[in-house]
Coordinates of C-alpha atoms and ligand atoms in Angstrom, one line a residue:
Chain A
M8 CA 98.7 104.1 159.2
R9 CA 97.6 101.1 157.2
A10 CA 99.6 102.2 154.3
I11 CA 102.7 102.1 156.4
K12 CA 101.8 98.9 158.2
T13 CA 102.0 96.5 155.2
P14 CA 105.5 97.6 154.0
L15 CA 106.7 97.6 157.6
I16 CA 105.5 94.0 158.2
A17 CA 107.0 93.1 154.8
A18 CA 110.3 94.7 155.7
L19 CA 110.4 92.8 159.0
G20 CA 109.6 89.6 157.2
I21 CA 112.4 90.2 154.7
L22 CA 114.7 91.0 157.6
I23 CA 114.0 87.7 159.3
V24 CA 114.4 85.7 156.1
A25 CA 117.5 87.6 155.1
S26 CA 119.1 87.0 158.4
A27 CA 118.3 83.3 158.1
I28 CA 119.8 83.2 154.6
G29 CA 122.7 85.3 155.9
L30 CA 123.5 82.7 158.6
L31 CA 122.9 79.6 156.4
T32 CA 124.8 80.6 153.2
N33 CA 128.1 82.0 152.1
S34 CA 128.7 85.3 150.3
Y35 CA 128.7 83.6 146.9
I36 CA 125.2 82.3 147.3
Q37 CA 124.1 85.7 148.7
L38 CA 125.5 87.5 145.7
I39 CA 123.5 85.2 143.4
I40 CA 120.4 85.9 145.4
L41 CA 120.9 89.6 145.0
F42 CA 121.6 89.3 141.3
L43 CA 118.2 87.6 140.9
F44 CA 116.8 91.0 141.6
V45 CA 119.3 93.0 139.5
N46 CA 118.5 90.7 136.5
S47 CA 114.8 90.9 137.2
I48 CA 114.8 94.6 137.0
M49 CA 116.9 94.5 133.9
G50 CA 114.6 92.0 132.3
M51 CA 111.3 93.7 133.3
S52 CA 112.6 97.1 132.1
L53 CA 113.8 95.8 128.7
N54 CA 110.5 93.9 128.3
L55 CA 108.7 97.3 128.3
V56 CA 110.5 98.2 125.2
N57 CA 111.1 94.9 123.4
G58 CA 108.0 93.0 124.6
Y59 CA 105.3 95.6 125.1
T60 CA 106.2 98.3 122.7
G61 CA 107.7 96.0 120.1
Q62 CA 110.9 97.9 119.5
F63 CA 114.0 95.8 119.4
S64 CA 116.7 97.4 121.6
L65 CA 120.1 95.8 122.0
G66 CA 121.7 98.4 124.1
H67 CA 120.3 97.8 127.5
A68 CA 123.8 97.3 129.0
G69 CA 124.6 100.9 128.1
F70 CA 121.9 102.2 130.4
V71 CA 122.8 99.8 133.1
A72 CA 126.4 101.1 132.8
V73 CA 125.3 104.7 133.1
G74 CA 123.4 103.9 136.3
A75 CA 126.2 101.9 137.8
Y76 CA 128.9 104.5 137.0
V77 CA 126.8 107.4 138.3
T78 CA 126.3 105.4 141.6
A79 CA 130.0 104.4 141.7
A80 CA 131.2 108.0 141.1
I81 CA 128.9 109.6 143.7
T82 CA 129.5 107.1 146.4
T83 CA 133.3 106.9 146.0
K84 CA 134.1 110.5 145.3
F85 CA 131.9 112.1 147.9
P86 CA 131.5 111.3 151.5
V87 CA 128.8 108.8 152.4
P88 CA 126.7 109.5 155.6
A89 CA 127.4 107.0 158.3
G90 CA 124.9 104.7 160.0
L91 CA 121.2 104.4 159.4
I92 CA 121.0 107.5 157.1
A93 CA 123.1 105.7 154.5
L94 CA 120.2 103.6 153.4
P95 CA 117.9 106.4 152.3
Y96 CA 121.0 108.2 151.0
F97 CA 121.7 105.2 148.7
I98 CA 118.1 105.1 147.6
A99 CA 118.3 108.8 146.7
V100 CA 121.6 108.2 144.8
S101 CA 120.1 105.2 142.9
L102 CA 117.1 107.4 142.0
G103 CA 119.5 110.0 140.6
A104 CA 121.3 107.2 138.7
G105 CA 118.0 106.1 137.2
V106 CA 117.1 109.6 136.2
I107 CA 120.4 110.2 134.5
A108 CA 120.1 106.8 132.7
G109 CA 116.5 107.9 131.7
A110 CA 117.9 111.1 130.3
F111 CA 120.4 109.1 128.2
G112 CA 117.4 107.0 127.1
Y113 CA 115.6 110.2 125.9
F114 CA 118.5 111.4 123.9
V115 CA 119.3 108.0 122.4
G116 CA 115.6 107.3 121.7
L117 CA 114.7 110.6 120.1
P118 CA 116.7 110.1 116.9
S119 CA 116.9 106.3 116.9
L120 CA 113.3 105.3 117.5
R121 CA 112.4 106.5 114.1
L122 CA 114.2 103.4 112.9
K123 CA 112.5 100.1 112.7
G124 CA 113.4 96.5 113.5
D125 CA 117.0 95.5 112.7
Y126 CA 118.1 99.1 112.2
L127 CA 117.0 100.1 115.7
A128 CA 118.8 97.0 117.1
I129 CA 122.0 98.1 115.4
V130 CA 121.8 101.7 116.6
T131 CA 121.1 100.7 120.2
L132 CA 123.8 98.1 120.1
G133 CA 126.1 100.9 118.8
F134 CA 125.0 103.1 121.7
G135 CA 125.9 100.4 124.2
E136 CA 129.4 100.0 122.7
I137 CA 129.9 103.8 122.6
I138 CA 129.2 104.0 126.3
R139 CA 131.6 101.2 127.1
V140 CA 134.4 102.5 124.9
S141 CA 133.9 106.1 126.2
L142 CA 134.1 104.8 129.8
N143 CA 137.3 102.9 128.8
N144 CA 138.9 106.2 127.9
M145 CA 137.6 108.5 130.7
S146 CA 140.2 108.7 133.4
Y147 CA 137.7 110.4 135.8
F148 CA 135.8 107.1 135.8
G149 CA 139.0 105.1 136.2
G150 CA 139.4 104.2 132.5
A151 CA 139.7 100.5 131.8
L152 CA 140.4 99.8 135.5
G153 CA 137.0 101.1 136.5
I154 CA 136.0 102.2 139.9
S155 CA 136.5 100.0 143.0
S156 CA 135.7 100.2 146.7
I157 CA 132.1 101.2 146.0
P158 CA 130.4 101.1 149.4
S159 CA 128.1 98.2 150.1
M160 CA 124.7 98.7 151.7
P161 CA 125.3 99.6 155.4
E162 CA 125.1 97.3 158.3
I163 CA 122.7 98.6 160.8
D164 CA 123.3 98.2 164.6
L165 CA 120.1 98.2 166.6
G166 CA 121.7 98.3 170.0
G167 CA 123.4 94.9 169.9
Y168 CA 121.3 93.3 167.2
V169 CA 123.1 93.9 163.9
I170 CA 121.2 93.9 160.6
S171 CA 123.7 92.5 158.1
T172 CA 124.9 94.1 154.9
F173 CA 123.2 91.3 153.0
A174 CA 119.9 91.9 154.7
T175 CA 119.9 95.7 153.9
S176 CA 121.1 94.9 150.4
L177 CA 118.2 92.5 150.0
I178 CA 115.7 95.0 151.2
F179 CA 117.2 97.6 148.8
A180 CA 116.9 95.1 145.9
I181 CA 113.4 94.1 146.8
F182 CA 112.3 97.7 147.2
W183 CA 113.4 98.6 143.7
S184 CA 112.1 95.3 142.2
I185 CA 108.7 95.9 143.6
I186 CA 108.6 99.5 142.4
C187 CA 109.8 98.5 138.9
F188 CA 107.1 95.7 138.7
F189 CA 104.3 97.9 139.8
V190 CA 105.2 100.9 137.7
I191 CA 105.2 98.8 134.6
W192 CA 102.2 96.7 135.6
R193 CA 100.1 99.8 136.5
L194 CA 101.1 101.7 133.4
L195 CA 100.0 98.8 131.1
K196 CA 96.6 98.8 132.8
S197 CA 96.2 102.5 131.8
S198 CA 95.6 104.3 128.6
H199 CA 99.3 105.4 128.6
G200 CA 100.5 101.9 128.6
R201 CA 97.9 100.7 126.1
C202 CA 99.5 103.2 123.7
F203 CA 102.7 101.1 124.0
L204 CA 100.8 98.0 123.1
S205 CA 99.2 99.7 120.1
V206 CA 102.6 100.7 118.8
R207 CA 103.7 97.1 119.0
E208 CA 100.5 95.8 117.3
D209 CA 100.2 98.2 114.4
E210 CA 101.8 101.6 114.2
I211 CA 99.8 102.9 111.2
A212 CA 96.5 102.0 112.8
A213 CA 97.7 103.5 116.1
E214 CA 98.5 106.8 114.4
A215 CA 95.2 106.8 112.6
M216 CA 93.5 106.5 116.0
G217 CA 95.2 109.6 117.2
I218 CA 98.2 108.1 119.0
N219 CA 101.5 109.9 118.7
T220 CA 103.6 106.7 118.3
T221 CA 106.9 108.5 118.4
K222 CA 106.1 109.9 121.7
A223 CA 104.9 106.6 123.0
K224 CA 108.1 104.9 122.0
I225 CA 110.2 107.5 123.6
Q226 CA 108.2 107.3 126.8
A227 CA 108.6 103.5 126.9
F228 CA 112.3 103.9 126.2
V229 CA 112.9 106.5 129.0
V230 CA 111.0 104.4 131.6
S231 CA 113.0 101.4 130.5
S232 CA 116.3 103.1 130.7
F233 CA 115.4 104.6 134.1
F234 CA 115.0 101.2 135.5
A235 CA 118.1 99.9 133.7
G236 CA 119.9 102.7 135.5
I237 CA 118.5 101.4 138.8
A238 CA 119.7 97.9 138.0
G239 CA 123.1 99.5 137.4
A240 CA 123.0 101.2 140.8
L241 CA 122.2 97.9 142.5
Y242 CA 125.0 96.2 140.5
A243 CA 127.5 98.8 141.7
H244 CA 126.6 98.4 145.4
F245 CA 126.4 94.6 145.3
T246 CA 129.7 94.0 143.5
N247 CA 131.6 97.0 144.9
Y248 CA 133.3 97.3 141.6
V249 CA 132.4 98.5 138.1
S250 CA 134.6 98.5 135.0
P251 CA 133.8 98.9 131.3
A252 CA 134.3 95.1 130.9
S253 CA 131.2 94.5 133.2
F254 CA 128.8 96.1 130.7
T255 CA 129.6 94.4 127.4
F256 CA 127.2 93.5 124.6
L257 CA 126.8 90.1 126.3
M258 CA 124.9 91.8 129.1
S259 CA 122.4 93.3 126.6
I260 CA 122.1 89.9 125.0
D261 CA 121.3 88.3 128.4
A262 CA 118.6 90.9 128.9
V263 CA 117.1 90.2 125.5
I264 CA 117.3 86.4 126.2
M265 CA 115.3 87.1 129.4
V266 CA 112.6 88.8 127.5
V267 CA 112.4 86.4 124.6
L268 CA 112.7 83.3 126.8
G269 CA 110.0 84.5 129.2
G270 CA 107.7 85.4 126.3
M271 CA 107.6 88.9 124.9
G272 CA 105.3 90.9 127.0
S273 CA 104.8 88.7 130.0
M274 CA 105.9 90.1 133.4
T275 CA 105.9 86.7 135.2
G276 CA 107.6 85.2 132.2
V277 CA 110.4 87.6 132.4
L278 CA 110.8 87.0 136.1
T279 CA 110.9 83.3 135.6
S280 CA 113.6 83.6 132.9
A281 CA 115.6 86.1 135.0
F282 CA 115.7 83.3 137.6
I283 CA 116.9 80.8 135.0
I284 CA 119.5 83.2 133.5
T285 CA 120.9 83.9 136.9
V286 CA 120.9 80.5 138.4
L287 CA 121.6 78.2 135.4
P288 CA 125.1 79.4 134.6
E289 CA 126.0 79.1 138.3
I290 CA 124.7 75.6 138.6
L291 CA 126.6 74.6 135.5
R292 CA 129.8 76.1 137.0
S293 CA 130.3 73.1 139.3
L294 CA 130.2 70.8 136.2
K295 CA 133.8 71.6 135.7
D296 CA 134.7 69.2 138.5
Y297 CA 133.3 66.3 136.6
T298 CA 134.6 67.1 133.2
G299 CA 138.2 67.3 134.3
G300 CA 138.5 71.0 134.1
V301 CA 136.9 71.4 130.7
D302 CA 134.4 74.3 130.9
L303 CA 131.2 73.1 129.1
R304 CA 129.2 75.8 130.9
M305 CA 128.5 78.1 128.0
I306 CA 127.9 75.3 125.6
I307 CA 125.3 73.6 127.8
Y308 CA 123.8 77.0 128.6
S309 CA 123.4 77.9 124.9
L310 CA 122.0 74.4 124.1
A311 CA 119.5 74.7 126.8
L312 CA 118.3 78.1 125.5
I313 CA 118.1 76.8 121.9
L314 CA 116.2 73.8 123.0
I315 CA 113.6 76.0 124.9
M316 CA 113.2 78.2 121.9
I317 CA 112.6 75.3 119.6
L318 CA 110.1 73.7 122.0
R319 CA 108.4 76.9 122.9
P320 CA 109.1 79.6 120.3
Q321 CA 106.6 81.9 121.8
G322 CA 108.6 81.9 125.1
L323 CA 107.8 80.1 128.3
F324 CA 104.7 82.1 128.9
G325 CA 103.8 83.6 125.5
D326 CA 102.3 86.9 126.2
K327 CA 100.3 85.5 129.1
E328 CA 100.8 86.0 132.8
I329 CA 101.0 83.1 135.2
T330 CA 97.7 84.0 136.7
T331 CA 95.8 84.0 133.4
I332 CA 97.4 80.7 132.4
R333 CA 96.1 79.1 135.5
R334 CA 92.7 80.5 135.1
K335 CA 92.5 79.1 131.6
N336 CA 93.6 75.7 132.7
V337 CA 91.0 75.7 135.4
S338 CA 88.2 76.8 133.1
S339 CA 89.1 74.3 130.4
S340 CA 89.2 71.4 132.9
T341 CA 85.7 72.0 134.2
Chain B
M17 CA 76.7 127.1 100.4
S18 CA 78.9 127.0 103.4
A19 CA 82.6 125.9 103.2
P20 CA 82.9 122.2 102.7
L21 CA 84.1 120.0 105.6
L22 CA 86.6 118.3 103.4
D23 CA 88.2 120.1 100.5
V24 CA 90.7 118.2 98.3
R25 CA 92.5 120.6 96.0
N26 CA 94.2 119.3 93.0
V27 CA 96.2 116.6 94.7
T28 CA 98.6 114.3 92.9
M29 CA 100.3 111.2 94.4
Q30 CA 103.3 109.9 92.6
F31 CA 105.2 106.7 93.4
G32 CA 108.3 106.7 91.3
G33 CA 107.1 106.8 87.8
L34 CA 103.5 105.9 88.7
K35 CA 100.9 108.6 89.3
A36 CA 98.5 106.7 91.5
V37 CA 96.3 109.9 91.8
E38 CA 96.5 112.9 89.5
G39 CA 95.1 116.4 89.8
L40 CA 92.2 115.2 92.0
S41 CA 89.8 117.8 93.4
F42 CA 86.5 117.1 95.3
Q43 CA 84.6 118.4 98.2
V44 CA 82.4 116.7 100.9
Q45 CA 79.9 118.8 102.7
K46 CA 79.3 118.5 106.4
G47 CA 76.8 115.7 107.2
Q48 CA 77.0 114.1 103.8
L49 CA 77.3 110.4 103.1
A50 CA 79.5 110.3 100.0
G51 CA 81.0 107.4 98.0
L52 CA 84.3 107.0 96.3
I53 CA 84.2 104.4 93.6
G54 CA 86.3 103.1 90.7
P55 CA 87.8 99.9 89.3
N56 CA 90.6 98.0 91.0
G57 CA 93.8 100.0 91.3
A58 CA 92.0 103.3 90.5
G59 CA 93.7 105.0 93.4
K60 CA 90.9 105.0 96.0
T61 CA 92.9 103.8 98.9
T62 CA 95.7 106.1 97.9
V63 CA 93.3 109.0 98.3
F64 CA 92.4 107.8 101.8
N65 CA 96.1 107.5 102.6
M66 CA 96.7 111.1 101.5
L67 CA 93.7 112.4 103.5
T68 CA 94.8 110.7 106.7
G69 CA 98.5 111.6 106.4
V70 CA 99.9 108.2 105.7
Y71 CA 101.2 109.8 102.5
T72 CA 101.8 113.5 101.9
P73 CA 100.5 114.5 98.5
T74 CA 103.2 115.1 95.9
L75 CA 101.2 118.1 94.7
G76 CA 98.1 119.9 95.9
E77 CA 96.6 120.1 99.4
V78 CA 93.9 118.8 101.6
A79 CA 91.8 121.1 103.9
F80 CA 89.6 119.9 106.7
E81 CA 87.3 122.4 108.3
S82 CA 89.1 125.0 106.1
K83 CA 92.4 124.2 107.8
K84 CA 95.2 122.7 105.8
V85 CA 95.9 119.1 107.0
S86 CA 98.1 117.7 104.3
G87 CA 101.6 117.5 105.6
L88 CA 100.5 116.9 109.2
K89 CA 101.3 113.6 110.9
P90 CA 98.5 111.0 110.9
Y91 CA 97.8 111.3 114.6
E92 CA 97.4 115.1 114.2
I93 CA 94.9 114.7 111.5
S94 CA 93.1 112.1 113.6
S95 CA 92.9 114.6 116.4
H96 CA 91.4 117.2 114.0
G97 CA 88.5 114.7 113.8
L98 CA 89.3 112.9 110.5
T99 CA 89.7 109.2 111.0
R100 CA 89.4 106.0 109.0
T101 CA 89.2 102.2 108.7
F102 CA 91.5 100.1 106.6
Q103 CA 90.8 97.9 103.6
N104 CA 93.3 95.3 104.7
I105 CA 92.0 95.2 108.4
R106 CA 94.5 96.7 110.8
L107 CA 93.2 95.8 114.2
F108 CA 95.5 95.4 117.2
K109 CA 95.4 91.7 116.7
D110 CA 96.8 90.3 120.0
L111 CA 94.6 92.7 122.1
T112 CA 91.1 92.2 123.2
V113 CA 88.1 93.8 121.5
L114 CA 87.7 96.2 124.4
E115 CA 91.3 97.1 124.4
N116 CA 91.2 97.9 120.7
V117 CA 88.4 100.3 121.3
L118 CA 89.9 101.9 124.5
I119 CA 93.1 102.7 122.8
A120 CA 91.3 104.9 120.3
N121 CA 90.2 107.1 123.1
H122 CA 93.7 108.0 124.2
Q123 CA 93.8 111.5 122.8
H124 CA 90.9 112.4 125.1
V125 CA 92.3 110.9 128.3
K126 CA 92.9 113.5 131.1
Y127 CA 94.4 111.4 133.9
S128 CA 98.2 111.6 134.2
W129 CA 100.8 108.9 134.6
M130 CA 100.8 109.6 138.3
D131 CA 97.0 109.0 138.5
A132 CA 97.5 105.7 136.8
L133 CA 100.3 104.6 139.0
L134 CA 98.5 105.6 142.2
L135 CA 95.2 104.1 141.0
N136 CA 93.5 107.1 142.4
D137 CA 89.9 108.3 142.0
S138 CA 90.4 110.4 138.9
F139 CA 92.0 107.4 137.2
Q140 CA 89.3 105.0 138.2
K141 CA 86.5 107.3 137.4
E142 CA 87.8 108.1 133.9
E143 CA 88.7 104.5 133.1
K144 CA 85.1 103.5 134.0
Q145 CA 83.7 106.3 132.0
I146 CA 85.7 105.4 128.8
T147 CA 85.0 101.7 129.3
D148 CA 81.3 102.5 129.5
K149 CA 81.5 104.6 126.4
A150 CA 83.4 101.8 124.5
K151 CA 80.8 99.2 125.6
E152 CA 78.0 101.5 124.4
I153 CA 79.4 101.7 120.9
L154 CA 80.3 98.0 120.8
H155 CA 76.7 97.4 121.7
I156 CA 75.4 99.4 118.8
F157 CA 77.5 97.1 116.5
G158 CA 76.3 93.9 118.2
L159 CA 79.8 93.1 119.7
S160 CA 78.8 93.3 123.3
N161 CA 79.3 89.6 124.0
K162 CA 82.8 89.7 122.4
I163 CA 84.6 92.3 124.5
D164 CA 87.1 90.0 126.1
E165 CA 87.9 88.1 122.9
R166 CA 91.2 88.5 121.1
S167 CA 90.3 90.7 118.2
A168 CA 92.1 88.4 115.7
N169 CA 89.8 85.6 116.7
L170 CA 86.6 87.4 115.5
P171 CA 85.0 86.4 112.3
Y172 CA 86.0 88.6 109.3
G173 CA 82.7 90.6 109.2
E174 CA 83.0 91.4 112.9
Q175 CA 86.6 92.5 112.5
R176 CA 85.4 95.1 110.0
K177 CA 82.7 96.3 112.4
L178 CA 85.3 96.5 115.2
E179 CA 87.4 98.8 113.0
I180 CA 84.4 101.1 112.7
V181 CA 83.8 101.0 116.4
R182 CA 87.4 101.8 117.1
A183 CA 87.4 104.7 114.7
L184 CA 84.2 106.1 116.3
M185 CA 85.9 106.0 119.7
T186 CA 88.2 108.8 118.5
E187 CA 85.1 111.0 118.4
P188 CA 85.5 111.9 114.7
K189 CA 83.7 114.5 112.7
M190 CA 84.3 112.6 109.6
I191 CA 85.1 108.9 109.0
L192 CA 86.6 107.3 105.9
L193 CA 85.5 103.7 105.4
D194 CA 87.6 101.7 103.0
E195 CA 85.5 98.8 101.7
P196 CA 83.7 98.2 105.0
A197 CA 81.6 95.4 103.5
A198 CA 84.3 93.5 101.8
G199 CA 84.0 89.8 102.4
M200 CA 80.5 90.1 103.8
N201 CA 77.5 88.3 102.3
H202 CA 74.4 90.1 101.0
S203 CA 72.4 90.4 104.2
E204 CA 75.4 91.3 106.3
T205 CA 76.3 94.0 103.9
H206 CA 72.7 95.3 103.9
S207 CA 72.5 95.5 107.7
L208 CA 76.0 97.1 107.9
M209 CA 74.8 99.8 105.5
E210 CA 71.8 100.5 107.7
L211 CA 74.1 100.7 110.6
I212 CA 76.3 103.2 108.8
A213 CA 73.3 105.4 108.0
K214 CA 72.2 105.1 111.7
I215 CA 75.5 106.1 113.2
R216 CA 75.8 109.0 110.8
K217 CA 72.7 110.4 112.4
E218 CA 73.5 109.4 115.9
F219 CA 77.1 110.6 116.0
N220 CA 76.5 113.6 113.7
L221 CA 79.1 112.2 111.2
T222 CA 80.2 112.9 107.7
V223 CA 81.0 109.7 105.9
L224 CA 83.1 109.0 102.8
L225 CA 83.1 105.3 101.8
I226 CA 84.8 103.2 99.2
E227 CA 82.7 100.3 98.1
H228 CA 82.7 97.9 95.1
D229 CA 79.0 96.9 95.4
M230 CA 77.4 99.3 93.0
K231 CA 73.9 98.7 94.1
L232 CA 74.8 99.5 97.6
V233 CA 76.7 102.6 96.9
M234 CA 73.9 103.9 94.7
G235 CA 71.4 103.0 97.4
I236 CA 72.9 105.0 100.3
C237 CA 75.3 107.6 99.0
E238 CA 74.1 111.1 98.3
Q239 CA 77.2 112.2 96.4
I240 CA 79.5 109.9 94.4
F241 CA 83.0 110.5 93.1
V242 CA 84.3 108.1 90.4
L243 CA 88.0 107.5 90.0
D244 CA 89.7 105.8 87.1
H245 CA 93.5 105.5 86.7
G246 CA 94.0 108.1 89.4
V247 CA 91.8 110.7 87.7
K248 CA 88.3 111.8 88.6
I249 CA 86.0 111.0 85.7
E250 CA 82.7 111.8 87.1
E251 CA 80.9 113.1 90.2
G252 CA 77.3 113.7 91.2
A253 CA 74.2 112.1 92.6
P254 CA 73.6 108.4 92.0
E255 CA 71.2 109.0 89.2
K256 CA 73.8 110.9 87.3
I257 CA 76.5 108.3 87.9
K258 CA 74.3 105.5 86.7
S259 CA 73.7 107.0 83.4
S260 CA 77.2 108.4 82.8
K261 CA 78.8 107.0 79.7
K262 CA 82.3 107.6 81.1
V263 CA 81.6 105.6 84.2
I264 CA 80.1 102.7 82.2
E265 CA 83.1 102.7 79.9
A266 CA 85.6 102.7 82.8
Y267 CA 83.9 99.7 84.4
L268 CA 83.3 97.8 81.2
G269 CA 86.9 98.4 80.3
V270 CA 88.0 96.8 83.5
D271 CA 85.6 93.9 82.8
A272 CA 87.2 93.4 79.4
D273 CA 90.6 93.4 81.0
E274 CA 89.7 90.9 83.7
S275 CA 88.3 88.4 81.1
H276 CA 91.8 87.9 79.7
Ligands
ATP406 N1 103.1 102.8 98.4 C1 103.0 102.5 97.1 N2 104.1 102.5 96.3 C2 103.9 102.3 95.0 N3 102.7 102.1 94.4 C3 101.6 102.2 95.1 C4 101.7 102.4 96.5 N4 100.4 102.4 97.0 C5 99.6 102.2 95.9 N5 100.3 102.1 94.8 C6 99.8 101.9 93.4 O1 98.8 102.9 93.2 C7 97.8 102.4 92.4 C8 96.5 102.6 93.2 O2 96.4 101.8 94.3 P1 95.2 101.9 95.3 O3 95.5 100.9 96.4 O4 95.0 103.3 95.7 O5 94.0 101.4 94.4 P2 92.4 101.1 94.9 O6 91.6 102.0 94.0 O7 92.3 101.3 96.3 O8 92.3 99.6 94.4 P3 91.4 98.4 95.1 O9 90.0 98.6 94.6 O10 92.1 97.2 94.6 O11 91.6 98.6 96.6 C9 98.0 100.9 92.2 O12 98.6 100.8 90.9 C10 99.0 100.6 93.3 O13 99.9 99.5 92.9
MG407 MG1 91.8 100.1 97.9

C-alpha cells in the first residue's frame, strides 16, 4: 500500500500544479515546460554514453526519430482507445517505441563501438543522417511531409472536473523522466554501471580486470537509445507532428551540448543544462522586438555557450552532483 | 613434475620490422615466485602484453593451466585467472580507491540489472559482501584510510599498491607484476616485497614479476628468466643468474651504452 501511496500523492500534486499552470499560462509556455522533460531525457540518456561510458556519440537524434516515428505511426494508423485507457495505452506505445529504438542502438552499436573517439562520432553522425534521409524517402511514414495529427495525451473527465491535456502530458513526461533518472542512477551505483565508468577511465585496464568492454559499451548504448526513443515518443505526442526535418544533426548537437555543458557524467549537471538549452533560446526569441527584426538569437546563444565553456571547461558541474558539491562546500567552510 | 601453470611456447612478437620478443619459451610452476629481468627495452613488458592478450603473439602460443590462452581477449584471459598490473600505472583515475577495487570483482557478480534497479536484498547483500572483501584486501596493503579518495590523488607508491589490490580482487591464480616497486624508495620497496611474499601465501598465488632492482629480485625470486633484445639468454635460480657470464655481459653492455 505504501508503495502506491507516494506516487499517488505525487500524481495528485502534479495534477494540482499542472492545473494551475494550465490556467495561468498559454499553450506556448506549456509546450516549453513539456520540452524541459523531453530534453532532460535526451540529455540524461546521451550522458550515459558520452559522459559515463566515455564514447562520443553524435547520432542521438536518430534514435529520438525512431521513437517518435514508431509512436506517430502506431497512434495515427491504428485506432486509439478512448477515455481513461488512452493513458496506459500511450505509455505502452512509448515503451514499444523505446524498445525499437533500443534495438536500433544494438545494431548500430555492435559494429561501430569498436571504433574510438572521432571515428565513432563520425559513424554515429552518419547513422543519424541515414535515418533522416531514409524517413524522407519512405512514403509509409509520409516522406518529407512527415506524419501529422498525432494524438495528444487524452483529457480525462472525472464527472465534471476535467483533467486537461496539458496535465496528463505533464504526468506522462514526469513519469518517464523519473524512470530515466532512476534507471541510470541506480545502474551507476551497481557493478553493471561501474563497468561503464571503467570503460571511460581505461579500457585496457578494464579488460585486464576481466571486464568485457565491448559488451559494456553496447549495453550503455542500448539503454541510452531506449530512452532516446522514449524522448521521441514524448516529442511526437507533445507536438502532434513529426517530420524528418525535426530530427536533424542539430538535435544531436543540442544533446551533446547538454552533456558537455552540464559536465560529462553529472546527472544534475545535465538536468541543469537541459533547462538552459530549452529556455535560453526561447527567452532570446523576444529579443527580435528590440533589434528591429534582426534575429540575433543563435548568435547570442552560441556566444553564451562558448563563454561558459571558456570559464568552466569541465562543465557547470564537472563530474560532481549538486549534492556532493554542497557537501564539499559545507565541510570546507567548517 | 606436474604440468606448469604457465607455459610459454616459442613466442615471437613482431612490430613491423622490429622483433620485440623472439622465440621465447619458459615455464612457471604453480605457486612459484618468478622474476623476469633484462635491460631497458629487452621486451619484458611486451611479454606481459602477450600473456594477457593485449597483443596476440605473431608466432607461438601461451598455455595457462594447459589451456591455450593466446588469441583470447584480455578479459577472457583475466577470467581464466591470469591478471596483471601495469608499468605505467593504469588506474581508473577519476574513480575512488574503493570503486577501483570493486570494478575488478565484476566478473564474479551474480545480481542482475533488475536486482540493481530494484535495490532488492540479493543486490544489497552482494554489494556489502564485495565491499567487505575489497576493504579487507585494501587493509592488507595499508590503504584502509584512503578508500574514498580519488585514486589519482594517491601518492605514487600507493597507486602501485592499489594496482595490486585491484588485480587481487579478480581472484587470480597468477599475477603478473610489471615493476611494482618502480619509483619507491629503499624501505618502501623492501616492505612491498614482503607484502608480495605474504599475499602469495595467503591468496595461494603464483607470481611473475618484472623488476630492475637486482638485489631485490635475487632476494625473493625462486626462478629467474633473463631477457636481452627479445631473446632469453639465461634462466635459473638466483645463484646461477648471479654468476652467469651472459647476464653480466648483457647488463654491462647496457651500462656502456648508457654512458654515451
Ligand atoms: N606497440 C608497439 N609497437 C612498436 N614497438 C613496440 C611496441 N611495444 C613495444 N615496442 C618495442 O619493443 C621493445 C621492447 O619494449 P618493452 O616495453 O617490452 O621493453 P621492456 O623490457 O619492458 O623495457 P623497460 O625496462 O624499459 O620497461 C622496445 O624497443 C619497444 O620500443
Ligand atoms: Mg617494461
